[in-house]
mmCIF file of C-alpha atoms in Angstrom:
data_model
loop_
_atom_site.group_PDB
_atom_site.id
_atom_site.type_symbol
_atom_site.label_atom_id
_atom_site.label_comp_id
_atom_site.label_asym_id
_atom_site.label_seq_id
_atom_site.Cartn_x
_atom_site.Cartn_y
_atom_site.Cartn_z
ATOM 1 C CA UNK A 1 55.810 100.885 107.612
ATOM 2 C CA UNK A 2 55.481 98.073 110.230
ATOM 3 C CA UNK A 3 56.388 94.502 109.913
ATOM 4 C CA UNK A 4 55.116 92.614 106.551
ATOM 5 C CA UNK A 5 52.284 90.256 107.126
ATOM 6 C CA UNK A 6 53.471 88.493 103.968
ATOM 7 C CA UNK A 7 50.172 88.615 102.493
ATOM 8 C CA UNK A 8 48.754 90.319 99.133
ATOM 9 C CA UNK A 9 45.398 90.998 100.667
ATOM 10 C CA UNK A 10 44.961 95.051 100.743
ATOM 11 C CA UNK A 11 43.640 94.808 104.330
ATOM 12 C CA UNK A 12 47.029 93.311 105.366
ATOM 13 C CA UNK A 13 48.931 95.973 103.189
ATOM 14 C CA UNK A 14 47.013 98.788 104.966
ATOM 15 C CA UNK A 15 47.436 97.360 108.413
ATOM 16 C CA UNK A 16 51.173 97.206 107.983
ATOM 17 C CA UNK A 17 51.117 101.005 107.971
ATOM 18 C CA UNK A 18 48.075 101.632 110.224
ATOM 19 C CA UNK A 19 48.402 99.183 113.031
ATOM 20 C CA UNK A 20 51.509 100.575 114.695
ATOM 21 C CA UNK A 21 50.860 102.242 118.037
ATOM 22 C CA UNK A 22 49.336 105.673 118.026
ATOM 23 C CA UNK A 23 49.202 105.847 113.998
ATOM 24 C CA UNK A 24 45.475 106.021 113.866
ATOM 25 C CA UNK A 25 45.458 108.298 116.883
ATOM 26 C CA UNK A 26 47.695 110.983 115.121
ATOM 27 C CA UNK A 27 45.341 110.579 112.171
ATOM 28 C CA UNK A 28 42.467 111.203 114.461
ATOM 29 C CA UNK A 29 44.091 114.379 115.684
ATOM 30 C CA UNK A 30 44.703 115.642 112.339
ATOM 31 C CA UNK A 31 41.093 114.877 111.350
ATOM 32 C CA UNK A 32 40.036 116.871 114.353
ATOM 33 C CA UNK A 33 41.801 119.703 113.222
ATOM 34 C CA UNK A 34 45.180 120.043 115.024
ATOM 35 C CA UNK A 35 47.857 121.239 112.511
ATOM 36 C CA UNK A 36 50.933 121.971 114.530
ATOM 37 C CA UNK A 37 53.278 119.560 116.232
ATOM 38 C CA UNK A 38 52.501 121.001 119.666
ATOM 39 C CA UNK A 39 48.844 120.943 119.179
ATOM 40 C CA UNK A 40 49.211 117.234 118.359
ATOM 41 C CA UNK A 41 51.129 116.474 121.421
ATOM 42 C CA UNK A 42 48.342 117.922 123.351
ATOM 43 C CA UNK A 43 45.790 115.586 121.819
ATOM 44 C CA UNK A 44 48.127 112.643 122.536
ATOM 45 C CA UNK A 45 49.637 113.696 125.916
ATOM 46 C CA UNK A 46 50.859 110.266 126.727
ATOM 47 C CA UNK A 47 52.800 109.879 123.300
ATOM 48 C CA UNK A 48 56.420 110.803 123.280
ATOM 49 C CA UNK A 49 57.590 113.603 121.006
ATOM 50 C CA UNK A 50 60.147 111.171 119.609
ATOM 51 C CA UNK A 51 57.525 108.797 118.673
ATOM 52 C CA UNK A 52 55.255 111.420 117.193
ATOM 53 C CA UNK A 53 57.738 112.977 115.109
ATOM 54 C CA UNK A 54 58.554 109.469 113.597
ATOM 55 C CA UNK A 55 54.937 108.432 113.069
ATOM 56 C CA UNK A 56 54.501 111.845 111.218
ATOM 57 C CA UNK A 57 57.374 111.098 109.143
ATOM 58 C CA UNK A 58 56.216 107.664 108.311
ATOM 59 C CA UNK A 59 52.930 109.162 107.426
ATOM 60 C CA UNK A 60 54.410 111.652 105.090
ATOM 61 C CA UNK A 61 56.569 109.002 103.477
ATOM 62 C CA UNK A 62 53.607 106.800 102.799
ATOM 63 C CA UNK A 63 51.597 109.824 101.067
ATOM 64 C CA UNK A 64 49.148 110.443 104.009
ATOM 65 C CA UNK A 65 50.415 113.467 105.497
ATOM 66 C CA UNK A 66 51.603 116.757 103.926
ATOM 67 C CA UNK A 67 54.145 118.939 105.820
ATOM 68 C CA UNK A 68 54.113 122.558 105.139
ATOM 69 C CA UNK A 69 56.831 125.106 106.590
ATOM 70 C CA UNK A 70 55.319 128.114 107.872
ATOM 71 C CA UNK A 71 58.062 130.253 109.170
ATOM 72 C CA UNK A 72 59.665 128.383 111.922
ATOM 73 C CA UNK A 73 56.994 125.982 112.250
ATOM 74 C CA UNK A 74 55.415 123.209 110.136
ATOM 75 C CA UNK A 75 51.894 122.683 109.387
ATOM 76 C CA UNK A 76 50.738 119.051 109.119
ATOM 77 C CA UNK A 77 47.506 118.005 106.874
ATOM 78 C CA UNK A 78 46.125 115.184 105.501
ATOM 79 C CA UNK A 79 46.487 114.589 101.857
ATOM 80 C CA UNK A 80 43.545 113.085 99.896
ATOM 81 C CA UNK A 81 44.768 109.449 100.858
ATOM 82 C CA UNK A 82 44.773 110.368 104.366
ATOM 83 C CA UNK A 83 41.397 112.075 104.267
ATOM 84 C CA UNK A 84 39.900 108.750 102.889
ATOM 85 C CA UNK A 85 40.645 107.429 106.274
ATOM 86 C CA UNK A 86 38.248 109.859 107.930
ATOM 87 C CA UNK A 87 35.092 107.555 107.741
ATOM 88 C CA UNK A 88 37.251 104.742 108.699
ATOM 89 C CA UNK A 89 38.328 106.339 111.920
ATOM 90 C CA UNK A 90 34.863 107.709 112.708
ATOM 91 C CA UNK A 91 33.398 103.976 112.157
ATOM 92 C CA UNK A 92 36.084 102.903 114.837
ATOM 93 C CA UNK A 93 34.809 105.503 117.212
ATOM 94 C CA UNK A 94 31.155 104.428 116.626
ATOM 95 C CA UNK A 95 32.121 100.961 117.144
ATOM 96 C CA UNK A 96 34.067 101.521 120.239
ATOM 97 C CA UNK A 97 31.407 103.572 121.943
ATOM 98 C CA UNK A 98 28.915 101.046 121.210
ATOM 99 C CA UNK A 99 30.585 97.710 122.149
ATOM 100 C CA UNK A 100 33.638 98.695 124.306
ATOM 101 C CA UNK A 101 31.562 101.068 126.436
ATOM 102 C CA UNK A 102 33.421 100.496 129.714
ATOM 103 C CA UNK A 103 36.934 102.813 130.424
ATOM 104 C CA UNK A 104 39.109 102.142 133.076
ATOM 105 C CA UNK A 105 41.186 104.404 135.609
ATOM 106 C CA UNK A 106 44.197 104.362 133.260
ATOM 107 C CA UNK A 107 42.032 106.100 130.682
ATOM 108 C CA UNK A 108 41.116 109.154 132.444
ATOM 109 C CA UNK A 109 43.253 112.098 131.550
ATOM 110 C CA UNK A 110 42.217 115.653 132.610
ATOM 111 C CA UNK A 111 44.622 116.927 130.145
ATOM 112 C CA UNK A 112 42.998 115.201 127.192
ATOM 113 C CA UNK A 113 39.568 115.964 128.571
ATOM 114 C CA UNK A 114 40.048 119.770 128.641
ATOM 115 C CA UNK A 115 41.891 119.702 125.140
ATOM 116 C CA UNK A 116 38.779 117.902 123.640
ATOM 117 C CA UNK A 117 36.436 120.289 125.446
ATOM 118 C CA UNK A 118 38.022 123.283 124.137
ATOM 119 C CA UNK A 119 37.746 122.436 120.738
ATOM 120 C CA UNK A 120 34.071 121.553 121.027
ATOM 121 C CA UNK A 121 33.058 124.913 122.556
ATOM 122 C CA UNK A 122 29.880 126.302 121.037
ATOM 123 C CA UNK A 123 31.122 129.831 120.131
ATOM 124 C CA UNK A 124 27.598 130.684 119.019
ATOM 125 C CA UNK A 125 26.253 130.187 122.730
ATOM 126 C CA UNK A 126 29.028 131.853 124.854
ATOM 127 C CA UNK A 127 28.943 135.498 125.821
ATOM 128 C CA UNK A 128 30.242 138.079 123.746
ATOM 129 C CA UNK A 129 33.208 138.747 125.905
ATOM 130 C CA UNK A 130 35.902 136.837 127.587
ATOM 131 C CA UNK A 131 34.857 134.089 129.835
ATOM 132 C CA UNK A 132 37.013 132.016 132.148
ATOM 133 C CA UNK A 133 36.221 128.520 133.509
ATOM 134 C CA UNK A 134 38.346 126.955 136.215
ATOM 135 C CA UNK A 135 38.104 123.230 136.229
ATOM 136 C CA UNK A 136 39.538 121.607 139.575
ATOM 137 C CA UNK A 137 39.666 117.871 139.803
ATOM 138 C CA UNK A 138 40.224 117.078 143.551
ATOM 139 C CA UNK A 139 40.705 113.393 143.064
ATOM 140 C CA UNK A 140 43.727 113.703 140.876
ATOM 141 C CA UNK A 141 47.465 114.538 141.631
ATOM 142 C CA UNK A 142 48.222 118.061 142.203
ATOM 143 C CA UNK A 143 50.281 118.585 139.038
ATOM 144 C CA UNK A 144 47.204 118.102 136.874
ATOM 145 C CA UNK A 145 44.369 119.165 139.493
ATOM 146 C CA UNK A 146 43.678 122.639 138.128
ATOM 147 C CA UNK A 147 43.007 123.745 134.464
ATOM 148 C CA UNK A 148 41.568 127.001 133.016
ATOM 149 C CA UNK A 149 39.619 127.239 129.854
ATOM 150 C CA UNK A 150 39.512 130.912 128.279
ATOM 151 C CA UNK A 151 36.655 131.267 125.861
ATOM 152 C CA UNK A 152 36.045 134.100 123.425
ATOM 153 C CA UNK A 153 33.515 134.289 120.797
ATOM 154 C CA UNK A 154 36.069 133.351 118.439
ATOM 155 C CA UNK A 155 38.415 130.977 120.229
ATOM 156 C CA UNK A 156 39.173 129.065 123.231
ATOM 157 C CA UNK A 157 42.443 128.286 125.034
ATOM 158 C CA UNK A 158 43.365 125.651 127.612
ATOM 159 C CA UNK A 159 45.775 126.710 130.452
ATOM 160 C CA UNK A 160 47.562 124.554 133.070
ATOM 161 C CA UNK A 161 48.455 127.568 135.062
ATOM 162 C CA UNK A 162 46.513 130.347 136.099
ATOM 163 C CA UNK A 163 46.086 133.098 133.222
ATOM 164 C CA UNK A 164 45.635 135.840 135.511
ATOM 165 C CA UNK A 165 41.966 136.633 134.568
ATOM 166 C CA UNK A 166 38.907 136.772 136.767
ATOM 167 C CA UNK A 167 37.245 133.383 136.939
ATOM 168 C CA UNK A 168 33.500 133.257 136.002
ATOM 169 C CA UNK A 169 32.565 129.889 136.874
ATOM 170 C CA UNK A 170 34.555 127.349 138.822
ATOM 171 C CA UNK A 171 33.757 123.570 137.741
ATOM 172 C CA UNK A 172 34.721 121.213 140.584
ATOM 173 C CA UNK A 173 34.529 117.597 139.301
ATOM 174 C CA UNK A 174 35.182 114.041 139.760
ATOM 175 C CA UNK A 175 37.244 113.130 136.956
ATOM 176 C CA UNK A 176 35.147 109.913 135.872
ATOM 177 C CA UNK A 177 32.026 111.782 136.277
ATOM 178 C CA UNK A 178 32.889 114.677 133.878
ATOM 179 C CA UNK A 179 34.394 112.458 131.386
ATOM 180 C CA UNK A 180 31.254 110.357 131.596
ATOM 181 C CA UNK A 181 29.225 113.473 130.650
ATOM 182 C CA UNK A 182 31.521 114.213 127.942
ATOM 183 C CA UNK A 183 31.297 110.584 126.578
ATOM 184 C CA UNK A 184 27.668 110.859 126.433
ATOM 185 C CA UNK A 185 27.472 107.979 129.200
ATOM 186 C CA UNK A 186 25.332 110.085 131.370
ATOM 187 C CA UNK A 187 23.836 113.623 131.276
ATOM 188 C CA UNK A 188 25.066 116.987 132.733
ATOM 189 C CA UNK A 189 21.894 116.928 134.891
ATOM 190 C CA UNK A 190 22.844 113.434 136.327
ATOM 191 C CA UNK A 191 26.355 114.519 137.265
ATOM 192 C CA UNK A 192 25.202 117.779 138.798
ATOM 193 C CA UNK A 193 22.427 115.994 140.884
ATOM 194 C CA UNK A 194 24.808 113.645 142.407
ATOM 195 C CA UNK A 195 27.361 116.312 143.217
ATOM 196 C CA UNK A 196 29.950 114.586 140.930
ATOM 197 C CA UNK A 197 29.974 117.943 139.004
ATOM 198 C CA UNK A 198 29.532 121.154 140.769
ATOM 199 C CA UNK A 199 29.275 124.761 139.308
ATOM 200 C CA UNK A 200 30.121 127.733 141.381
ATOM 201 C CA UNK A 201 29.557 131.272 140.090
ATOM 202 C CA UNK A 202 26.923 133.849 139.046
ATOM 203 C CA UNK A 203 23.553 131.770 138.390
ATOM 204 C CA UNK A 204 23.087 132.859 134.923
ATOM 205 C CA UNK A 205 26.463 131.724 133.809
ATOM 206 C CA UNK A 206 26.199 128.418 135.897
ATOM 207 C CA UNK A 207 22.828 127.615 134.175
ATOM 208 C CA UNK A 208 24.603 128.319 130.897
ATOM 209 C CA UNK A 209 27.736 126.343 131.158
ATOM 210 C CA UNK A 210 26.363 122.977 129.718
ATOM 211 C CA UNK A 211 25.057 124.544 126.433
ATOM 212 C CA UNK A 212 28.395 126.099 125.955
ATOM 213 C CA UNK A 213 29.807 122.754 124.802
ATOM 214 C CA UNK A 214 28.983 120.430 122.019
ATOM 215 C CA UNK A 215 29.683 116.911 123.352
ATOM 216 C CA UNK A 216 32.477 114.586 122.286
ATOM 217 C CA UNK A 217 31.781 113.585 118.536
ATOM 218 C CA UNK A 218 30.553 110.048 119.488
ATOM 219 C CA UNK A 219 28.314 110.970 122.623
ATOM 220 C CA UNK A 220 25.124 110.600 120.503
ATOM 221 C CA UNK A 221 26.274 107.238 119.235
ATOM 222 C CA UNK A 222 23.218 104.825 120.212
ATOM 223 C CA UNK A 223 24.388 102.138 122.767
ATOM 224 C CA UNK A 224 23.137 98.477 122.648
ATOM 225 C CA UNK A 225 20.022 97.487 124.909
ATOM 226 C CA UNK A 226 22.789 96.105 127.539
ATOM 227 C CA UNK A 227 24.014 99.697 127.993
ATOM 228 C CA UNK A 228 20.514 101.516 127.714
ATOM 229 C CA UNK A 229 19.574 100.864 131.189
ATOM 230 C CA UNK A 230 22.622 102.651 132.489
ATOM 231 C CA UNK A 231 23.098 106.505 133.079
ATOM 232 C CA UNK A 232 20.624 108.848 131.549
ATOM 233 C CA UNK A 233 20.871 110.343 127.881
ATOM 234 C CA UNK A 234 23.229 113.278 127.150
ATOM 235 C CA UNK A 235 20.477 114.702 125.798
ATOM 236 C CA UNK A 236 18.510 115.721 129.070
ATOM 237 C CA UNK A 237 18.111 119.214 129.709
ATOM 238 C CA UNK A 238 20.741 120.497 132.028
ATOM 239 C CA UNK A 239 19.875 121.698 135.388
ATOM 240 C CA UNK A 240 22.027 123.611 137.699
ATOM 241 C CA UNK A 241 21.279 124.374 141.233
#
């Protein structure tokens, strides 16, 4: 628990646990389906392993998270008390989308973007074989410039090193441009027409790529009118040159 507010108000008592740095984001990852420690780390790439372990222990002690040993690993899941936070976390995401729409350069992270994309693959739309997308972000440092997404009808894996499979489509993107598409701040069509996102590969696959992904969970949240004059809606039909 964090420092006490010295108030009997239940909001204050809840915040003593929840307003410590990273805590609600750990819960967000558990809501999103992460169960293993390494998967949680991939969804929270800038959180240290030591701090993640500490937050999981705090949440378990508070009765929000359950630890289940499975062989040499541990599965983490939300208890009924933890699951009651899901509508609160989702409401925060909706509110943040509507009222804090701008993101700065420090908020851009190819590792987090690809991790989020991999768990939003629409497996009903992908080819009935292994398909490999290579993502290249020319404007970022070499260590995080290239990523691979290996998709099958049943699962998707993110690789930060070449998995050795033939690449079906190369996605060359400005990191902010693709992040904005993912957030619903602009459409695939807009990013492709501007050249901020480019798809190279067989025509049928290039044209299909946008439909393989369900955008970020908050991408369809309506923006206030002040934001409505911005980039096009993410629901526009994708066009691939």
